[in-house]
PDB file of C-alpha atoms in Angstrom:
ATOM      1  CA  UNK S1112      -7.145 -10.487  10.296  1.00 63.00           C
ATOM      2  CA  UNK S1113      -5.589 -11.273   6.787  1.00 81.00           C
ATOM      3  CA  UNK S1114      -3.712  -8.627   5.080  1.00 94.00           C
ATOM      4  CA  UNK S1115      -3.125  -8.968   1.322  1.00 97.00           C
ATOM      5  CA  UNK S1116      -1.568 -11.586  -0.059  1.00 97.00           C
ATOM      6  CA  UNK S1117       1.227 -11.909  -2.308  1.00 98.00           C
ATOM      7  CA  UNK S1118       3.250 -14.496  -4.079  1.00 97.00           C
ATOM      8  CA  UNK S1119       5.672 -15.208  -4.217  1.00 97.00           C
ATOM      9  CA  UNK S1120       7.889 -13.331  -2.093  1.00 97.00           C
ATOM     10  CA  UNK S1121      11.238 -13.369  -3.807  1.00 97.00           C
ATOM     11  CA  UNK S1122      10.948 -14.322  -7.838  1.00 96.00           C
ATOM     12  CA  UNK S1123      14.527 -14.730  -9.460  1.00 97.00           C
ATOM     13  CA  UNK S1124      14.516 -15.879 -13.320  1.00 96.00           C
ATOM     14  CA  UNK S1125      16.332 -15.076 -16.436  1.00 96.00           C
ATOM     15  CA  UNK S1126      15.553 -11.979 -19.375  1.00 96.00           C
ATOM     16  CA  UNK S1127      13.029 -13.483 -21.456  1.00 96.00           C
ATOM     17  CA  UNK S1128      11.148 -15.496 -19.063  1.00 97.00           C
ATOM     18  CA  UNK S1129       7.290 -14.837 -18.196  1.00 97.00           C
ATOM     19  CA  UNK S1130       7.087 -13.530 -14.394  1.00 98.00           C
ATOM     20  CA  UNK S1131       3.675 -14.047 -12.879  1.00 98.00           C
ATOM     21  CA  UNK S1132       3.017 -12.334  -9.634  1.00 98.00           C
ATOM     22  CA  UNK S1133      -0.155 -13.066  -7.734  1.00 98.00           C
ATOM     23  CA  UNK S1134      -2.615 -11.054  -4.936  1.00 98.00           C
ATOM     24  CA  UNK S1135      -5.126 -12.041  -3.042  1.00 98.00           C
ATOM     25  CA  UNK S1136      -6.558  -9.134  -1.234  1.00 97.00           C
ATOM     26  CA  UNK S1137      -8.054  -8.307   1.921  1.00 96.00           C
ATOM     27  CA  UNK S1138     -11.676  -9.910   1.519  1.00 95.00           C
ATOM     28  CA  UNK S1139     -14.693  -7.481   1.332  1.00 92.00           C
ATOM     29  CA  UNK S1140     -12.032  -4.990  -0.477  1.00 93.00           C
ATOM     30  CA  UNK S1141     -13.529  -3.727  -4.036  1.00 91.00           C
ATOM     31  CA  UNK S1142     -10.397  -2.145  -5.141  1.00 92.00           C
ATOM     32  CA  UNK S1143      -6.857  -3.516  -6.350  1.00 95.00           C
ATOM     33  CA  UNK S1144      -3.735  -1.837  -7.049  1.00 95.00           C
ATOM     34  CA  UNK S1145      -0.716  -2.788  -8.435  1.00 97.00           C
ATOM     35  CA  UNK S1146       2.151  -0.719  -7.737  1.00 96.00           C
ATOM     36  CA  UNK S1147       6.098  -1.164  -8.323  1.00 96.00           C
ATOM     37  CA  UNK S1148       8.800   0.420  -5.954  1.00 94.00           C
ATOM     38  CA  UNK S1149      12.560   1.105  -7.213  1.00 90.00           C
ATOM     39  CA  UNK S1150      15.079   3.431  -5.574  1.00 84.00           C
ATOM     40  CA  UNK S1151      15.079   5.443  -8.436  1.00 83.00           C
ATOM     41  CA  UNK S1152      11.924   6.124  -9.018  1.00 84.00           C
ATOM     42  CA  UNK S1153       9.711   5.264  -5.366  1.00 86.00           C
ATOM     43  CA  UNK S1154       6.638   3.851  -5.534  1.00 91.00           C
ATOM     44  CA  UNK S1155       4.774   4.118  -8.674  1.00 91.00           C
ATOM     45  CA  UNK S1156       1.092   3.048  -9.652  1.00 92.00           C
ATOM     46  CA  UNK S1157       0.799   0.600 -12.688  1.00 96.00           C
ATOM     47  CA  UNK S1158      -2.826  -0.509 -12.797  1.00 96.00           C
ATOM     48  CA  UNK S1159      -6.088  -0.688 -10.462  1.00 91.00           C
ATOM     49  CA  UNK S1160      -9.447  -2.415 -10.481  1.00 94.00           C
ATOM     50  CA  UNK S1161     -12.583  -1.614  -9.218  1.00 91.00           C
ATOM     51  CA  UNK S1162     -14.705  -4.045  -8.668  1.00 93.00           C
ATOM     52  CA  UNK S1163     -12.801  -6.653 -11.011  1.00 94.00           C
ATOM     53  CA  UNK S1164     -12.480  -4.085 -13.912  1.00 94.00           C
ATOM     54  CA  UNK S1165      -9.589  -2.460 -14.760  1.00 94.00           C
ATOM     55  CA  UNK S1166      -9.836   1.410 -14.519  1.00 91.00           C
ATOM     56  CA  UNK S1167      -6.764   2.888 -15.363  1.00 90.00           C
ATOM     57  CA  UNK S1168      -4.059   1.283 -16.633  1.00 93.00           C
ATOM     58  CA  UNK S1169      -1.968   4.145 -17.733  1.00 91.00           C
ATOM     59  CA  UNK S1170       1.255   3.302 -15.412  1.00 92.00           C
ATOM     60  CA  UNK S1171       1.882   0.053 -16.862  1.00 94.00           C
ATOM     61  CA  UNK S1172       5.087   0.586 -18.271  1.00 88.00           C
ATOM     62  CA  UNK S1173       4.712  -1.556 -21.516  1.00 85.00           C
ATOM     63  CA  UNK S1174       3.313  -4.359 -23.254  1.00 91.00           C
ATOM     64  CA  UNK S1175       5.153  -6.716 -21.938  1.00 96.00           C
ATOM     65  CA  UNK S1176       3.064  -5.857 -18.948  1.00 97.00           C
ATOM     66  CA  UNK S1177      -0.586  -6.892 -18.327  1.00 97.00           C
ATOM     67  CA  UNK S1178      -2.941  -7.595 -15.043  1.00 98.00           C
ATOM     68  CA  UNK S1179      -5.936  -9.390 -14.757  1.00 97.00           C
ATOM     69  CA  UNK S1180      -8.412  -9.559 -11.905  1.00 97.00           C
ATOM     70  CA  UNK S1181     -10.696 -12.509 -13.156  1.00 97.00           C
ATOM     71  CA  UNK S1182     -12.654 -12.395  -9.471  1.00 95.00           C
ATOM     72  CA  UNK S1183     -12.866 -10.252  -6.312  1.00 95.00           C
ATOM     73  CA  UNK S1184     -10.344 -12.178  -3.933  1.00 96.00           C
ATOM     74  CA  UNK S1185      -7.332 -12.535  -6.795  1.00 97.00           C
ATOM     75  CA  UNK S1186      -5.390 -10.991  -9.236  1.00 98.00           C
ATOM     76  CA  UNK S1187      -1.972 -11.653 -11.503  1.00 98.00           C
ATOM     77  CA  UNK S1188       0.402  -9.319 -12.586  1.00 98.00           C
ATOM     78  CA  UNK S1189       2.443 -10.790 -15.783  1.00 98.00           C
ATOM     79  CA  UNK S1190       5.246  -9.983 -17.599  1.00 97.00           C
ATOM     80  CA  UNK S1191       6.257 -11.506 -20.806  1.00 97.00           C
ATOM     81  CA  UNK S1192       8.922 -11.094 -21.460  1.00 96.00           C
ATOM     82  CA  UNK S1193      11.024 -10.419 -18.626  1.00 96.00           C
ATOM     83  CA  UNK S1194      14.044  -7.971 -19.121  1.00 96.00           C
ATOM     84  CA  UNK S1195      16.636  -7.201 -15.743  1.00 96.00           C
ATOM     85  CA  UNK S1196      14.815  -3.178 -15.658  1.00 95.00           C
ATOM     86  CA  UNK S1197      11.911  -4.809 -14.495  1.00 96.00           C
ATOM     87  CA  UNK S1198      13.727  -5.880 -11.683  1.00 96.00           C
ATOM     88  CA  UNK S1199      11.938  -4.209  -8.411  1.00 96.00           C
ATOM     89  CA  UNK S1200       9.584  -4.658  -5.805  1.00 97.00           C
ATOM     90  CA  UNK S1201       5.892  -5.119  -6.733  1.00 98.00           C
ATOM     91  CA  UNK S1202       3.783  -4.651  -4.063  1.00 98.00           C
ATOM     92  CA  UNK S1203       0.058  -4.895  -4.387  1.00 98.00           C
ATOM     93  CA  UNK S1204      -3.023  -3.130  -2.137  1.00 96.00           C
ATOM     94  CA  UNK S1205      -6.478  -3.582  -1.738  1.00 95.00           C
ATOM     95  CA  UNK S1206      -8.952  -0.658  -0.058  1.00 92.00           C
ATOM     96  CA  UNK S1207     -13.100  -0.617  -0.081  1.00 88.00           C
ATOM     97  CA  UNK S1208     -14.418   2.330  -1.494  1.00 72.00           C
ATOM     98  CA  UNK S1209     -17.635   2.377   0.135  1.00 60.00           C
ATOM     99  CA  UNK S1210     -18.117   5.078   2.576  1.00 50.00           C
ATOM    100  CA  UNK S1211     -15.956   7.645   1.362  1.00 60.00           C
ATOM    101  CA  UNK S1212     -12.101   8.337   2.288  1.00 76.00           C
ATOM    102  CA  UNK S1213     -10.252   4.577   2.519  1.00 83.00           C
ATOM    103  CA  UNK S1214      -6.913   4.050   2.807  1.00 89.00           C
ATOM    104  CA  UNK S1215      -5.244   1.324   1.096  1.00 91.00           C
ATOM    105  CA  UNK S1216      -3.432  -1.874   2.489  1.00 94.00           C
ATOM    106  CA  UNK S1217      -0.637  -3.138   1.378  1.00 96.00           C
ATOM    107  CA  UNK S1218       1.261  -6.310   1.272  1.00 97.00           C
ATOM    108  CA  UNK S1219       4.399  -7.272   1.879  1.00 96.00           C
ATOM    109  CA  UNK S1220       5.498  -7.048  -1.923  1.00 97.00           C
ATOM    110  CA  UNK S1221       7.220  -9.668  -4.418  1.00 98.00           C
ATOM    111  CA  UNK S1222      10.749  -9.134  -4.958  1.00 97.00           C
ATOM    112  CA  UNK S1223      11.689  -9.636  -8.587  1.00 97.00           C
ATOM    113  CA  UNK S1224      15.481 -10.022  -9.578  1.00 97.00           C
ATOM    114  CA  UNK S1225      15.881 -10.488 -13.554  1.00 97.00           C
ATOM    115  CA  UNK S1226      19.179 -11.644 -14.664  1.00 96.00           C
TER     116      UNK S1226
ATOM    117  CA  UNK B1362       5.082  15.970 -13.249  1.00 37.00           C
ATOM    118  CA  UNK B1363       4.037  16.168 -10.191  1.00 39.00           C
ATOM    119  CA  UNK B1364       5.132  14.626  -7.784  1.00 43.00           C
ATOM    120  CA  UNK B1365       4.885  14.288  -3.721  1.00 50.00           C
ATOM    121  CA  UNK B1366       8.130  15.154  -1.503  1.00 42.00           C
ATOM    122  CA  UNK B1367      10.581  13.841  -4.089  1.00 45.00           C
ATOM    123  CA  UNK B1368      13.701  13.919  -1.753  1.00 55.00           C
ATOM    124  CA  UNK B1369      14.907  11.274   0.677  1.00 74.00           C
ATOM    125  CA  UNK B1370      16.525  12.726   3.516  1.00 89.00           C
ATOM    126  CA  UNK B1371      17.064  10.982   6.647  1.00 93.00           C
ATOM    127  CA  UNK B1372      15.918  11.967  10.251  1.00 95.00           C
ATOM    128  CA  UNK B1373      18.119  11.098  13.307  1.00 96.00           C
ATOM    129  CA  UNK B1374      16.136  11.240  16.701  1.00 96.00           C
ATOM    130  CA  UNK B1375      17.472  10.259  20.018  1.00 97.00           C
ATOM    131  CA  UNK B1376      15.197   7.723  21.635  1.00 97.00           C
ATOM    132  CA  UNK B1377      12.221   9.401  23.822  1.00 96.00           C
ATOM    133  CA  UNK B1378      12.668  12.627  21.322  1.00 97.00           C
ATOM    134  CA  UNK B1379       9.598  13.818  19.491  1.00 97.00           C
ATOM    135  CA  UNK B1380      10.437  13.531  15.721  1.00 97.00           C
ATOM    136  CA  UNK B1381       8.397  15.726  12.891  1.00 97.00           C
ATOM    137  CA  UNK B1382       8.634  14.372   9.595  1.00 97.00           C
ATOM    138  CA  UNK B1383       7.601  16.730   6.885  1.00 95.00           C
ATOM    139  CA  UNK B1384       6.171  16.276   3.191  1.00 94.00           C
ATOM    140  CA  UNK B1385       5.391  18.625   0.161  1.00 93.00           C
ATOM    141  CA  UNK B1386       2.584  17.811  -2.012  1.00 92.00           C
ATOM    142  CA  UNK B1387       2.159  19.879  -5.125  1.00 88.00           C
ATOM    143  CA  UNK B1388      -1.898  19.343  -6.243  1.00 91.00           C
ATOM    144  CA  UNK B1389      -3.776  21.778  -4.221  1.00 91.00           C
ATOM    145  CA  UNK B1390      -7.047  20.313  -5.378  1.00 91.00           C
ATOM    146  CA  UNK B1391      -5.931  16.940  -2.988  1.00 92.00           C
ATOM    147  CA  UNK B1392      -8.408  16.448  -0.943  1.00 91.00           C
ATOM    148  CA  UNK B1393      -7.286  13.282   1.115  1.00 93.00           C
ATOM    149  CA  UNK B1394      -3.714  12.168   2.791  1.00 95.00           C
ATOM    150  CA  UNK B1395      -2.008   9.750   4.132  1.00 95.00           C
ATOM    151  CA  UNK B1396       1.096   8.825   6.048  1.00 97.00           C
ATOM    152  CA  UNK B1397       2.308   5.192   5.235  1.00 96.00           C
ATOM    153  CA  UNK B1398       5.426   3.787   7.441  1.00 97.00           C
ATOM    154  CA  UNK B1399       7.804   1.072   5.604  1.00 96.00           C
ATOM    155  CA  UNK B1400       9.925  -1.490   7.389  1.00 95.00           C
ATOM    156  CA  UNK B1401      12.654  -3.176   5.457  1.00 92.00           C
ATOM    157  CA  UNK B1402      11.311  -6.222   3.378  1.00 91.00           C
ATOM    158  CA  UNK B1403       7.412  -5.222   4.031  1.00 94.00           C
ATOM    159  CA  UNK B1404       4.940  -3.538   2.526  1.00 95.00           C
ATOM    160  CA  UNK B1405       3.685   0.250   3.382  1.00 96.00           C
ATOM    161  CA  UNK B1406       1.769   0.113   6.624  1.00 95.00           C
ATOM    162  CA  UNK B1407      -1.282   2.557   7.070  1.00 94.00           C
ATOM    163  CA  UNK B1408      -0.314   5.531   9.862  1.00 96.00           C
ATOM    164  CA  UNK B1409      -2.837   7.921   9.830  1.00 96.00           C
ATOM    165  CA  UNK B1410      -4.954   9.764   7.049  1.00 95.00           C
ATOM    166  CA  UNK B1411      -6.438  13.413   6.993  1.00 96.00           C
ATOM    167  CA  UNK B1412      -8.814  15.195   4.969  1.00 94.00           C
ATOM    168  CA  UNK B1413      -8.637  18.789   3.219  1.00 94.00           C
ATOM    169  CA  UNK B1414     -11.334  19.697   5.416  1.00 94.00           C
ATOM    170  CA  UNK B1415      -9.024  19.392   8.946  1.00 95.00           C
ATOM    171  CA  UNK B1416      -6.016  20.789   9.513  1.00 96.00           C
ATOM    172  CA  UNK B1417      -5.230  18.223  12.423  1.00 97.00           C
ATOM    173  CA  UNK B1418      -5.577  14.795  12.973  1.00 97.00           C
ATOM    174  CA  UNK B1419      -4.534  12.745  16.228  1.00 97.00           C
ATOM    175  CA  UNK B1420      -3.662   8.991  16.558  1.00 94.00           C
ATOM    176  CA  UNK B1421      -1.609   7.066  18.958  1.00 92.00           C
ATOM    177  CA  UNK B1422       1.586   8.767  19.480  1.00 96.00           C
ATOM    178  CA  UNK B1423       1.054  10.463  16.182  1.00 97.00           C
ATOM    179  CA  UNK B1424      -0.796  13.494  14.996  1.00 98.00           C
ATOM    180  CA  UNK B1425      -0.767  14.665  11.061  1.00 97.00           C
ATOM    181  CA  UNK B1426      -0.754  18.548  10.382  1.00 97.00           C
ATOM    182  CA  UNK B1427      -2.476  19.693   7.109  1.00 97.00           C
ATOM    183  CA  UNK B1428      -1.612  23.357   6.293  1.00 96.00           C
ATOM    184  CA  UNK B1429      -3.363  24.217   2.842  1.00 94.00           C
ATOM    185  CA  UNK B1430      -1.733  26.970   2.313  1.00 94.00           C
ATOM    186  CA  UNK B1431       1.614  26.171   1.618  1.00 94.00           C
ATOM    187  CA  UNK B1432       0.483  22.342   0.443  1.00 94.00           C
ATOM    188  CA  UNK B1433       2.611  21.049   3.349  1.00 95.00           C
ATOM    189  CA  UNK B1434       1.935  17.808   5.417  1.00 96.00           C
ATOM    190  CA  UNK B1435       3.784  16.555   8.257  1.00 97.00           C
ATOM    191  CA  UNK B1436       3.950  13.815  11.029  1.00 98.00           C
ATOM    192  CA  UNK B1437       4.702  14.061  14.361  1.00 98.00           C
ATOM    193  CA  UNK B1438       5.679  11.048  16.467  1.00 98.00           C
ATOM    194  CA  UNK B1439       6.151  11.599  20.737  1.00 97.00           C
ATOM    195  CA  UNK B1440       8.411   9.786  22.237  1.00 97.00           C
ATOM    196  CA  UNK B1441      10.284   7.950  19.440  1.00 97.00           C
ATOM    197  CA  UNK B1442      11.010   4.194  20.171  1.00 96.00           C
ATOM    198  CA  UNK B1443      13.601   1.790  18.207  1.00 96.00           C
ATOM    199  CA  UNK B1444      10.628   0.375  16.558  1.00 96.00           C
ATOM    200  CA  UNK B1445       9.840   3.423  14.857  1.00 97.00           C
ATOM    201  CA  UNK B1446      12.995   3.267  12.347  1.00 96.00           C
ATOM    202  CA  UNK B1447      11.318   3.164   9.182  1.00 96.00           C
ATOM    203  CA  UNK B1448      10.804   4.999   5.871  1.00 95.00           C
ATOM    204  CA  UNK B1449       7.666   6.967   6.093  1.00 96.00           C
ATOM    205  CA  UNK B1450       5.347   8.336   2.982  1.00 93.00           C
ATOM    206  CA  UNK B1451       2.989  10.814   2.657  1.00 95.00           C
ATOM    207  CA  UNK B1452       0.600  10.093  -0.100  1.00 94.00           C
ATOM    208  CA  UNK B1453      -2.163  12.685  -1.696  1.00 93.00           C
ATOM    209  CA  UNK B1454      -5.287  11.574  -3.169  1.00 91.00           C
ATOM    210  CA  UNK B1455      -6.218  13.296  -6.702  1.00 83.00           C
ATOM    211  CA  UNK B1456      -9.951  14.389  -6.574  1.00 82.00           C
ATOM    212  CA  UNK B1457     -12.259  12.371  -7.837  1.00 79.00           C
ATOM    213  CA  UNK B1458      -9.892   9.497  -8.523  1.00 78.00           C
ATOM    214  CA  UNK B1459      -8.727   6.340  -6.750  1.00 78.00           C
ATOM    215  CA  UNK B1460      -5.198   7.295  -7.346  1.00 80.00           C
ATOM    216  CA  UNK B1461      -2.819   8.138  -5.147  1.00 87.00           C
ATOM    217  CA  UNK B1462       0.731   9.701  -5.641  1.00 88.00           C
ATOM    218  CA  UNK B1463       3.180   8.698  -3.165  1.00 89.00           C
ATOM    219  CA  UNK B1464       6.671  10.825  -2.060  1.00 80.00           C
ATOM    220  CA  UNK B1465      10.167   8.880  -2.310  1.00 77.00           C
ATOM    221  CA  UNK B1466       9.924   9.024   1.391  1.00 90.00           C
ATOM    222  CA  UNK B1467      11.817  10.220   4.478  1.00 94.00           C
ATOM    223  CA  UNK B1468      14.074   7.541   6.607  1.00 95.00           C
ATOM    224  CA  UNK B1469      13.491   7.848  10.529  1.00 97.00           C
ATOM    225  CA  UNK B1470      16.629   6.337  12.185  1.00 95.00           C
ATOM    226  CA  UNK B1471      16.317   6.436  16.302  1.00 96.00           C
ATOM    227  CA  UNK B1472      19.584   6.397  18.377  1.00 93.00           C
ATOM    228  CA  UNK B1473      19.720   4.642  21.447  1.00 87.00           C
TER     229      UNK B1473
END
């Protein structure tokens, strides 16, 4: 079966670029997260859809950062513009909410280095 | 804030030992858990999950203990194997909410 999806894997650019990091998650799944993982602070959540719709954004850490989930099998995760404290792994996860407790599944993160 | 198991330590467990890993949550109104396992360079992998409403949960070579009381969670691995070495998280679920707050995690290292 097909996990979620990201891409890319590894992302290196300079401050000031735009980053765009993309999901595809596990199919049937009505719920998306976007999370970000340093050592210094773990894992944290930054946004998550329901259904397409964005229901709390109140993690995203600043303007610079926005998410869109135009349909149900992909999302994007931008950041414009880049600065090196973004640097991290972004993983994203997908779970279905229908019939109660679901846990979430992850995948296997993008790796952004800014310089 | 709040905030799930906060520390990092690491566990060292000979190979064939049972290992317990152990997690603090602080919102006693959680009412769902889970254990996650991270390799390096991947993504949290699904364990095991429990709800408030058991206090034990078995899987494959793991079982979860919920104990309400004291807001403590912890995992339980038999026989440890190389390919156990990980990072393991628990996570609580706030009520009513598709949110989840996830622990800095405990590092399981097995010795041959």
């Amino acid at each position: 079966d097909a996990g979620v999806i990201q891409s890319p894997r590894h992302e290196v650019t300079e401050m000031g670029q735009e980053v765009t990091l993309r999901c595809k998650p596990i199919s049937g799944h009505n719920s998306l997260f976007w999370y970000r993982q340093t050592m210094m602070r773990g894992l944290e959540l930054l946004i998550y859809f329901n259904n397409n719709v964005p229901i709390d954004d109140s993690g995203m850490p600043e303007d610079r950062f926005s998410a869109k989930m135009p349909n149900a099998s992909f999302s994007t995760l931008k950041i414009q513009p880049s600065e090196p404290r973004d640097s991290a792994v972004y993983f994203c996860a997908s779970s279905s909410q229908q019939g109660g407790n679901q846990p979430q599944h992850f995948g296997d993160g993008t790796r952004l280095s800014i310089l | 804030g709040e905030s799930v198991g906060l520390h990092l330590p690491t566990l060292s467990v000979q190979e064939g030992d049972n290992s317990i890993i152990n997690c603090a949550y602080s919102n006693s109104a959680s009412d769902y858990f889970i254990w996650y396992k991270q390799e390096s360079g991947k993504g949290p992998q699904f364990i095991i999950d429990i709800r408030s409403n058991m206090d034990k949960r078995q899987g494959q070579r793991v079982t979860v203990l919920l104990n309400k009381t004291v807001k403590h969670l912890s995992l339980q691995i038999a026989a440890t194997q190389p390919g156990d070495s990980a990072v393991y998280f628990c996570a609580e679920r706030r009520p009513g909410t598709y949110k989840y707050i996830f622990g800095t995690g405990t590092r399981l290292k097995v010795l041959a």
